Amino acid sequence: MKISIKFATRKWSKLFPNGIFAHFMGNVFLILLRFGYHILFFLLEFVAIYLIVNYNQSQKEIFINSTNILATSVNQKVDDLERFSNLQQTNDQLKLENARLVERFIQENVNSTAQNIDTLLSDSLKYELIPATICNSTYTLRNNNLTLCQGSSSGIEKDMGVISDNGLVGIMRNVSPHYARVMSILHSQSLIDCAIKRNNAHGTLIWNGRNSRILNLVDIPKHISVLQGDTIITSGYSTIFPRGILVGKIKEVTLANGSNSYDISVELFNDPVTLNTAFVVRNKQAAEQLAIESQTTQ
Amino acid sequence: MNNTAIYRNLVRAVGLLLLQLLVLIRVDLGIGSFHYIHFLVYPFIILMLPVNTPKAVVLLASFAIGITVDMFYNSPGVHTAALVVTGYLRALILRFLAPYEGYTNKTSPTLVQTGFSWFISYTSVMMLIHCFAYFSFEAFTFVYFFDIFLNTIFTVIPSLVLFILLHLIFRSKF
């Protein structure tokens, strides 16, 4: 090969005397000599494939479709990536939408019990929900607390209720600008007024500290009929939770000897252990209600 | 390559092309859904060219033969593409299979000159390359890889057997 290249250069330098052109042509010739075979191969192969694609129907279709498949798959990848990068935003938006829906639901409940034409017509909702993310929570202790990643900058205040999409979470205890501390319903001091949906008898929901899915409903007098499987809702007798939020269903009813009230264990609809999002319930008329109540007691 | 060799190769080319394009094109050995057997003898024109044929000539000859076959098979480019690949890889395979003493100037990779085992290994490798390339270009996608594979296997063997028979019938002194 080397000998032939030398020979070729000598031969071609005679044909093209000195000058840049001669060097250029010599180089081109050398490249052709060295790689001409491969270049020829690719040239002929290109012609053949051109013929295949242009004059054979099935191969033509496959070619066009394959390029389409390639393009679509690339597009889809890019699309997926884009959607993934927007996931946080989408998630926030969905949470907000969810909050609006639950607000509607609460308002329906309030309206249907109020039976008041003014309330029905009023546009302003009494309860507003603030979506929040749970950053930290305990559930194995006797007194459990949660931390929310939203604080007073999002409109959260002390003594607001915290719910999830299908149950209770807790009550707001402390609020900093960007964080909020919630007393979980799995807390020894958590006393929430709940009612049996069927007959509106209401009692207090407490946690006895054993099972994180089971709470106890106490103070329901024994003359009221209580059945296993009855649904428990919030009673709305405080400014914290609106009426009608689903809490759980009755799992077991016992009546201790000599006792005047049932001992009811309630199985929660939600699992407080696996929650990661919650809604903070803002009662717009809470201050008004509390003010008039405190006036009357004085 | 002297005139005798050119003459011999030309005759072989014409003969094999006539056989391929007038006879074997009509042979259909499909049984039911088993239709993988084809006879392809035209690649042997390229395979049997003398070892010292210039590579560019091999490529151009492959192209010309491929185009001719494609004209009759009514599939522009398919045989051409496969045969050009075969012609391109011929030099590589010949280098791999080179005997210890190397090739002489007059060597043609024919049965008489090279011996049976060398001939079989050379032709089977080349035919595998050619048939795989051919059926790949025909399908034009590797979705039907199993079909391509079966077609390749069931085409290489009968083609090889047929060519060896022809080779023995039209035996030459070289």
PDB file of N, CA and C in Angstrom, chain B residues 22-96:
ATOM      1  N   LEU B  22     -33.939 -17.067 -15.246  1.00  0.00           N
ATOM      2  CA  LEU B  22     -34.907 -17.762 -16.105  1.00  0.00           C
ATOM      3  C   LEU B  22     -35.502 -18.982 -15.420  1.00  0.00           C
ATOM      4  N   VAL B  23     -34.731 -19.617 -14.536  1.00  0.00           N
ATOM      5  CA  VAL B  23     -35.209 -20.869 -13.944  1.00  0.00           C
ATOM      6  C   VAL B  23     -35.546 -20.682 -12.461  1.00  0.00           C
ATOM      7  N   LEU B  24     -34.535 -20.286 -11.680  1.00  0.00           N
ATOM      8  CA  LEU B  24     -34.713 -20.314 -10.225  1.00  0.00           C
ATOM      9  C   LEU B  24     -35.724 -19.280  -9.750  1.00  0.00           C
ATOM     10  N   ILE B  25     -35.944 -18.245 -10.547  1.00  0.00           N
ATOM     11  CA  ILE B  25     -36.928 -17.228 -10.174  1.00  0.00           C
ATOM     12  C   ILE B  25     -38.331 -17.824 -10.100  1.00  0.00           C
ATOM     13  N   ARG B  26     -38.525 -18.925 -10.853  1.00  0.00           N
ATOM     14  CA  ARG B  26     -39.853 -19.538 -10.875  1.00  0.00           C
ATOM     15  C   ARG B  26     -39.996 -20.685  -9.889  1.00  0.00           C
ATOM     16  N   VAL B  27     -38.910 -21.052  -9.236  1.00  0.00           N
ATOM     17  CA  VAL B  27     -38.967 -22.205  -8.326  1.00  0.00           C
ATOM     18  C   VAL B  27     -39.604 -21.771  -7.011  1.00  0.00           C
ATOM     19  N   ASP B  28     -40.625 -22.522  -6.627  1.00  0.00           N
ATOM     20  CA  ASP B  28     -41.295 -22.196  -5.372  1.00  0.00           C
ATOM     21  C   ASP B  28     -41.438 -23.479  -4.579  1.00  0.00           C
ATOM     22  N   LEU B  29     -40.679 -23.619  -3.508  1.00  0.00           N
ATOM     23  CA  LEU B  29     -40.708 -24.840  -2.719  1.00  0.00           C
ATOM     24  C   LEU B  29     -41.516 -24.665  -1.436  1.00  0.00           C
ATOM     25  N   GLY B  30     -42.430 -23.694  -1.447  1.00  0.00           N
ATOM     26  CA  GLY B  30     -43.220 -23.470  -0.237  1.00  0.00           C
ATOM     27  C   GLY B  30     -44.191 -24.608   0.020  1.00  0.00           C
ATOM     28  N   ILE B  31     -44.249 -25.058   1.266  1.00  0.00           N
ATOM     29  CA  ILE B  31     -45.210 -26.092   1.657  1.00  0.00           C
ATOM     30  C   ILE B  31     -46.081 -25.475   2.737  1.00  0.00           C
ATOM     31  N   GLY B  32     -47.331 -25.229   2.406  1.00  0.00           N
ATOM     32  CA  GLY B  32     -48.213 -24.604   3.390  1.00  0.00           C
ATOM     33  C   GLY B  32     -47.692 -23.230   3.771  1.00  0.00           C
ATOM     34  N   SER B  33     -47.499 -23.050   5.075  1.00  0.00           N
ATOM     35  CA  SER B  33     -47.013 -21.753   5.526  1.00  0.00           C
ATOM     36  C   SER B  33     -45.484 -21.713   5.576  1.00  0.00           C
ATOM     37  N   PHE B  34     -44.868 -22.839   5.203  1.00  0.00           N
ATOM     38  CA  PHE B  34     -43.404 -22.872   5.223  1.00  0.00           C
ATOM     39  C   PHE B  34     -42.895 -22.464   3.844  1.00  0.00           C
ATOM     40  N   HIS B  35     -42.487 -21.207   3.732  1.00  0.00           N
ATOM     41  CA  HIS B  35     -42.101 -20.698   2.413  1.00  0.00           C
ATOM     42  C   HIS B  35     -40.751 -19.998   2.510  1.00  0.00           C
ATOM     43  N   TYR B  36     -39.835 -20.660   3.199  1.00  0.00           N
ATOM     44  CA  TYR B  36     -38.572 -19.986   3.461  1.00  0.00           C
ATOM     45  C   TYR B  36     -37.471 -20.389   2.482  1.00  0.00           C
ATOM     46  N   ILE B  37     -37.750 -21.392   1.628  1.00  0.00           N
ATOM     47  CA  ILE B  37     -36.671 -21.890   0.771  1.00  0.00           C
ATOM     48  C   ILE B  37     -36.615 -21.077  -0.524  1.00  0.00           C
ATOM     49  N   HIS B  38     -35.475 -20.474  -0.778  1.00  0.00           N
ATOM     50  CA  HIS B  38     -35.234 -19.766  -2.041  1.00  0.00           C
ATOM     51  C   HIS B  38     -33.879 -20.224  -2.553  1.00  0.00           C
ATOM     52  N   PHE B  39     -33.705 -20.082  -3.858  1.00  0.00           N
ATOM     53  CA  PHE B  39     -32.396 -20.397  -4.436  1.00  0.00           C
ATOM     54  C   PHE B  39     -31.760 -19.115  -4.921  1.00  0.00           C
ATOM     55  N   LEU B  40     -30.626 -18.775  -4.381  1.00  0.00           N
ATOM     56  CA  LEU B  40     -29.882 -17.603  -4.852  1.00  0.00           C
ATOM     57  C   LEU B  40     -28.490 -18.062  -5.256  1.00  0.00           C
ATOM     58  N   VAL B  41     -28.257 -18.138  -6.565  1.00  0.00           N
ATOM     59  CA  VAL B  41     -26.924 -18.582  -6.997  1.00  0.00           C
ATOM     60  C   VAL B  41     -26.100 -17.428  -7.570  1.00  0.00           C
ATOM     61  N   TYR B  42     -26.738 -16.284  -7.863  1.00  0.00           N
ATOM     62  CA  TYR B  42     -25.968 -15.201  -8.496  1.00  0.00           C
ATOM     63  C   TYR B  42     -24.861 -14.651  -7.606  1.00  0.00           C
ATOM     64  N   PRO B  43     -24.947 -14.700  -6.252  1.00  0.00           N
ATOM     65  CA  PRO B  43     -23.804 -14.191  -5.471  1.00  0.00           C
ATOM     66  C   PRO B  43     -22.509 -14.945  -5.752  1.00  0.00           C
ATOM     67  N   PHE B  44     -22.623 -16.185  -6.251  1.00  0.00           N
ATOM     68  CA  PHE B  44     -21.404 -16.955  -6.507  1.00  0.00           C
ATOM     69  C   PHE B  44     -20.553 -16.340  -7.610  1.00  0.00           C
ATOM     70  N   ILE B  45     -21.185 -15.512  -8.464  1.00  0.00           N
ATOM     71  CA  ILE B  45     -20.387 -14.802  -9.472  1.00  0.00           C
ATOM     72  C   ILE B  45     -19.337 -13.941  -8.779  1.00  0.00           C
ATOM     73  N   ILE B  46     -19.800 -13.214  -7.762  1.00  0.00           N
ATOM     74  CA  ILE B  46     -18.883 -12.347  -7.017  1.00  0.00           C
ATOM     75  C   ILE B  46     -17.935 -13.180  -6.176  1.00  0.00           C
ATOM     76  N   LEU B  47     -18.474 -14.239  -5.563  1.00  0.00           N
ATOM     77  CA  LEU B  47     -17.662 -15.061  -4.674  1.00  0.00           C
ATOM     78  C   LEU B  47     -16.498 -15.721  -5.411  1.00  0.00           C
ATOM     79  N   MET B  48     -16.718 -16.085  -6.691  1.00  0.00           N
ATOM     80  CA  MET B  48     -15.721 -16.850  -7.417  1.00  0.00           C
ATOM     81  C   MET B  48     -14.724 -15.987  -8.174  1.00  0.00           C
ATOM     82  N   LEU B  49     -14.851 -14.668  -8.067  1.00  0.00           N
ATOM     83  CA  LEU B  49     -13.876 -13.806  -8.747  1.00  0.00           C
ATOM     84  C   LEU B  49     -12.483 -14.084  -8.183  1.00  0.00           C
ATOM     85  N   PRO B  50     -11.441 -13.967  -9.006  1.00  0.00           N
ATOM     86  CA  PRO B  50     -10.086 -14.213  -8.510  1.00  0.00           C
ATOM     87  C   PRO B  50      -9.762 -13.333  -7.318  1.00  0.00           C
ATOM     88  N   VAL B  51      -8.875 -13.826  -6.465  1.00  0.00           N
ATOM     89  CA  VAL B  51      -8.598 -13.144  -5.214  1.00  0.00           C
ATOM     90  C   VAL B  51      -8.009 -11.761  -5.460  1.00  0.00           C
ATOM     91  N   ASN B  52      -7.182 -11.643  -6.495  1.00  0.00           N
ATOM     92  CA  ASN B  52      -6.505 -10.356  -6.691  1.00  0.00           C
ATOM     93  C   ASN B  52      -7.299  -9.391  -7.567  1.00  0.00           C
ATOM     94  N   THR B  53      -8.574  -9.641  -7.773  1.00  0.00           N
ATOM     95  CA  THR B  53      -9.406  -8.671  -8.484  1.00  0.00           C
ATOM     96  C   THR B  53      -9.430  -7.366  -7.694  1.00  0.00           C
ATOM     97  N   PRO B  54      -9.242  -6.215  -8.363  1.00  0.00           N
ATOM     98  CA  PRO B  54      -9.314  -4.951  -7.619  1.00  0.00           C
ATOM     99  C   PRO B  54     -10.644  -4.814  -6.897  1.00  0.00           C
ATOM    100  N   LYS B  55     -10.569  -4.271  -5.676  1.00  0.00           N
ATOM    101  CA  LYS B  55     -11.777  -4.209  -4.836  1.00  0.00           C
ATOM    102  C   LYS B  55     -12.862  -3.368  -5.494  1.00  0.00           C
ATOM    103  N   ALA B  56     -12.435  -2.274  -6.126  1.00  0.00           N
ATOM    104  CA  ALA B  56     -13.426  -1.399  -6.764  1.00  0.00           C
ATOM    105  C   ALA B  56     -14.154  -2.143  -7.874  1.00  0.00           C
ATOM    106  N   VAL B  57     -13.417  -2.992  -8.600  1.00  0.00           N
ATOM    107  CA  VAL B  57     -14.043  -3.769  -9.665  1.00  0.00           C
ATOM    108  C   VAL B  57     -15.077  -4.725  -9.086  1.00  0.00           C
ATOM    109  N   VAL B  58     -14.723  -5.331  -7.932  1.00  0.00           N
ATOM    110  CA  VAL B  58     -15.668  -6.239  -7.271  1.00  0.00           C
ATOM    111  C   VAL B  58     -16.949  -5.495  -6.933  1.00  0.00           C
ATOM    112  N   LEU B  59     -16.774  -4.276  -6.372  1.00  0.00           N
ATOM    113  CA  LEU B  59     -17.954  -3.497  -5.975  1.00  0.00           C
ATOM    114  C   LEU B  59     -18.814  -3.141  -7.188  1.00  0.00           C
ATOM    115  N   LEU B  60     -18.138  -2.676  -8.246  1.00  0.00           N
ATOM    116  CA  LEU B  60     -18.904  -2.268  -9.436  1.00  0.00           C
ATOM    117  C   LEU B  60     -19.604  -3.463 -10.065  1.00  0.00           C
ATOM    118  N   ALA B  61     -18.900  -4.606 -10.065  1.00  0.00           N
ATOM    119  CA  ALA B  61     -19.515  -5.819 -10.609  1.00  0.00           C
ATOM    120  C   ALA B  61     -20.727  -6.209  -9.769  1.00  0.00           C
ATOM    121  N   SER B  62     -20.584  -6.105  -8.436  1.00  0.00           N
ATOM    122  CA  SER B  62     -21.718  -6.424  -7.552  1.00  0.00           C
ATOM    123  C   SER B  62     -22.902  -5.546  -7.887  1.00  0.00           C
ATOM    124  N   PHE B  63     -22.608  -4.268  -8.071  1.00  0.00           N
ATOM    125  CA  PHE B  63     -23.685  -3.331  -8.359  1.00  0.00           C
ATOM    126  C   PHE B  63     -24.380  -3.696  -9.660  1.00  0.00           C
ATOM    127  N   ALA B  64     -23.561  -3.976 -10.672  1.00  0.00           N
ATOM    128  CA  ALA B  64     -24.127  -4.285 -11.996  1.00  0.00           C
ATOM    129  C   ALA B  64     -24.970  -5.557 -11.932  1.00  0.00           C
ATOM    130  N   ILE B  65     -24.439  -6.587 -11.303  1.00  0.00           N
ATOM    131  CA  ILE B  65     -25.179  -7.858 -11.226  1.00  0.00           C
ATOM    132  C   ILE B  65     -26.457  -7.674 -10.419  1.00  0.00           C
ATOM    133  N   GLY B  66     -26.323  -6.925  -9.317  1.00  0.00           N
ATOM    134  CA  GLY B  66     -27.491  -6.680  -8.476  1.00  0.00           C
ATOM    135  C   GLY B  66     -28.593  -5.979  -9.238  1.00  0.00           C
ATOM    136  N   ILE B  67     -28.214  -4.958  -9.995  1.00  0.00           N
ATOM    137  CA  ILE B  67     -29.210  -4.222 -10.780  1.00  0.00           C
ATOM    138  C   ILE B  67     -29.893  -5.143 -11.777  1.00  0.00           C
ATOM    139  N   THR B  68     -29.074  -5.999 -12.429  1.00  0.00           N
ATOM    140  CA  THR B  68     -29.632  -6.928 -13.414  1.00  0.00           C
ATOM    141  C   THR B  68     -30.655  -7.855 -12.766  1.00  0.00           C
ATOM    142  N   VAL B  69     -30.259  -8.436 -11.615  1.00  0.00           N
ATOM    143  CA  VAL B  69     -31.175  -9.358 -10.934  1.00  0.00           C
ATOM    144  C   VAL B  69     -32.438  -8.620 -10.510  1.00  0.00           C
ATOM    145  N   ASP B  70     -32.258  -7.393 -10.010  1.00  0.00           N
ATOM    146  CA  ASP B  70     -33.405  -6.622  -9.534  1.00  0.00           C
ATOM    147  C   ASP B  70     -34.396  -6.326 -10.654  1.00  0.00           C
ATOM    148  N   MET B  71     -33.856  -6.119 -11.856  1.00  0.00           N
ATOM    149  CA  MET B  71     -34.737  -5.855 -12.986  1.00  0.00           C
ATOM    150  C   MET B  71     -35.711  -7.001 -13.185  1.00  0.00           C
ATOM    151  N   PHE B  72     -35.214  -8.221 -13.047  1.00  0.00           N
ATOM    152  CA  PHE B  72     -36.072  -9.378 -13.275  1.00  0.00           C
ATOM    153  C   PHE B  72     -36.948  -9.675 -12.069  1.00  0.00           C
ATOM    154  N   TYR B  73     -36.392  -9.425 -10.877  1.00  0.00           N
ATOM    155  CA  TYR B  73     -37.172  -9.701  -9.666  1.00  0.00           C
ATOM    156  C   TYR B  73     -38.159  -8.582  -9.363  1.00  0.00           C
ATOM    157  N   ASN B  74     -38.078  -7.496 -10.152  1.00  0.00           N
ATOM    158  CA  ASN B  74     -39.002  -6.387  -9.980  1.00  0.00           C
ATOM    159  C   ASN B  74     -38.931  -5.794  -8.572  1.00  0.00           C
ATOM    160  N   SER B  75     -37.714  -5.682  -8.063  1.00  0.00           N
ATOM    161  CA  SER B  75     -37.540  -5.113  -6.723  1.00  0.00           C
ATOM    162  C   SER B  75     -36.324  -4.197  -6.743  1.00  0.00           C
ATOM    163  N   PRO B  76     -36.446  -3.027  -7.349  1.00  0.00           N
ATOM    164  CA  PRO B  76     -35.258  -2.198  -7.562  1.00  0.00           C
ATOM    165  C   PRO B  76     -34.470  -1.956  -6.281  1.00  0.00           C
ATOM    166  N   GLY B  77     -33.201  -2.345  -6.310  1.00  0.00           N
ATOM    167  CA  GLY B  77     -32.307  -1.986  -5.214  1.00  0.00           C
ATOM    168  C   GLY B  77     -32.117  -3.040  -4.156  1.00  0.00           C
ATOM    169  N   VAL B  78     -33.042  -3.990  -4.033  1.00  0.00           N
ATOM    170  CA  VAL B  78     -32.938  -4.908  -2.894  1.00  0.00           C
ATOM    171  C   VAL B  78     -31.753  -5.845  -3.059  1.00  0.00           C
ATOM    172  N   HIS B  79     -31.708  -6.555  -4.205  1.00  0.00           N
ATOM    173  CA  HIS B  79     -30.560  -7.439  -4.451  1.00  0.00           C
ATOM    174  C   HIS B  79     -29.277  -6.637  -4.571  1.00  0.00           C
ATOM    175  N   THR B  80     -29.394  -5.446  -5.170  1.00  0.00           N
ATOM    176  CA  THR B  80     -28.209  -4.613  -5.353  1.00  0.00           C
ATOM    177  C   THR B  80     -27.570  -4.270  -4.021  1.00  0.00           C
ATOM    178  N   ALA B  81     -28.402  -3.787  -3.099  1.00  0.00           N
ATOM    179  CA  ALA B  81     -27.874  -3.391  -1.798  1.00  0.00           C
ATOM    180  C   ALA B  81     -27.195  -4.570  -1.113  1.00  0.00           C
ATOM    181  N   ALA B  82     -27.857  -5.736  -1.157  1.00  0.00           N
ATOM    182  CA  ALA B  82     -27.293  -6.911  -0.496  1.00  0.00           C
ATOM    183  C   ALA B  82     -25.999  -7.345  -1.157  1.00  0.00           C
ATOM    184  N   LEU B  83     -25.986  -7.346  -2.487  1.00  0.00           N
ATOM    185  CA  LEU B  83     -24.801  -7.843  -3.187  1.00  0.00           C
ATOM    186  C   LEU B  83     -23.635  -6.876  -3.032  1.00  0.00           C
ATOM    187  N   VAL B  84     -23.909  -5.588  -2.946  1.00  0.00           N
ATOM    188  CA  VAL B  84     -22.830  -4.625  -2.723  1.00  0.00           C
ATOM    189  C   VAL B  84     -22.224  -4.830  -1.335  1.00  0.00           C
ATOM    190  N   VAL B  85     -23.076  -5.118  -0.362  1.00  0.00           N
ATOM    191  CA  VAL B  85     -22.557  -5.438   0.979  1.00  0.00           C
ATOM    192  C   VAL B  85     -21.669  -6.671   0.900  1.00  0.00           C
ATOM    193  N   THR B  86     -22.143  -7.700   0.203  1.00  0.00           N
ATOM    194  CA  THR B  86     -21.365  -8.932   0.078  1.00  0.00           C
ATOM    195  C   THR B  86     -20.011  -8.651  -0.580  1.00  0.00           C
ATOM    196  N   GLY B  87     -20.060  -7.891  -1.677  1.00  0.00           N
ATOM    197  CA  GLY B  87     -18.820  -7.582  -2.371  1.00  0.00           C
ATOM    198  C   GLY B  87     -17.869  -6.780  -1.509  1.00  0.00           C
ATOM    199  N   TYR B  88     -18.435  -5.895  -0.703  1.00  0.00           N
ATOM    200  CA  TYR B  88     -17.605  -5.075   0.171  1.00  0.00           C
ATOM    201  C   TYR B  88     -16.924  -5.922   1.231  1.00  0.00           C
ATOM    202  N   LEU B  89     -17.661  -6.887   1.789  1.00  0.00           N
ATOM    203  CA  LEU B  89     -17.101  -7.699   2.873  1.00  0.00           C
ATOM    204  C   LEU B  89     -16.249  -8.845   2.351  1.00  0.00           C
ATOM    205  N   ARG B  90     -16.250  -9.068   1.030  1.00  0.00           N
ATOM    206  CA  ARG B  90     -15.484 -10.178   0.464  1.00  0.00           C
ATOM    207  C   ARG B  90     -14.010 -10.085   0.808  1.00  0.00           C
ATOM    208  N   ALA B  91     -13.464  -8.874   0.647  1.00  0.00           N
ATOM    209  CA  ALA B  91     -12.042  -8.697   0.914  1.00  0.00           C
ATOM    210  C   ALA B  91     -11.707  -9.026   2.364  1.00  0.00           C
ATOM    211  N   LEU B  92     -12.587  -8.606   3.254  1.00  0.00           N
ATOM    212  CA  LEU B  92     -12.376  -8.843   4.681  1.00  0.00           C
ATOM    213  C   LEU B  92     -12.377 -10.335   4.994  1.00  0.00           C
ATOM    214  N   ILE B  93     -13.397 -11.035   4.458  1.00  0.00           N
ATOM    215  CA  ILE B  93     -13.505 -12.469   4.727  1.00  0.00           C
ATOM    216  C   ILE B  93     -12.314 -13.207   4.125  1.00  0.00           C
ATOM    217  N   LEU B  94     -11.921 -12.788   2.912  1.00  0.00           N
ATOM    218  CA  LEU B  94     -10.767 -13.432   2.279  1.00  0.00           C
ATOM    219  C   LEU B  94      -9.523 -13.247   3.123  1.00  0.00           C
ATOM    220  N   ARG B  95      -9.378 -12.058   3.730  1.00  0.00           N
ATOM    221  CA  ARG B  95      -8.208 -11.824   4.561  1.00  0.00           C
ATOM    222  C   ARG B  95      -8.248 -12.709   5.806  1.00  0.00           C
ATOM    223  N   PHE B  96      -9.443 -12.871   6.386  1.00  0.00           N
ATOM    224  CA  PHE B  96      -9.570 -13.733   7.569  1.00  0.00           C
ATOM    225  C   PHE B  96      -9.229 -15.174   7.245  1.00  0.00           C
TER     226      PHE B  96
END
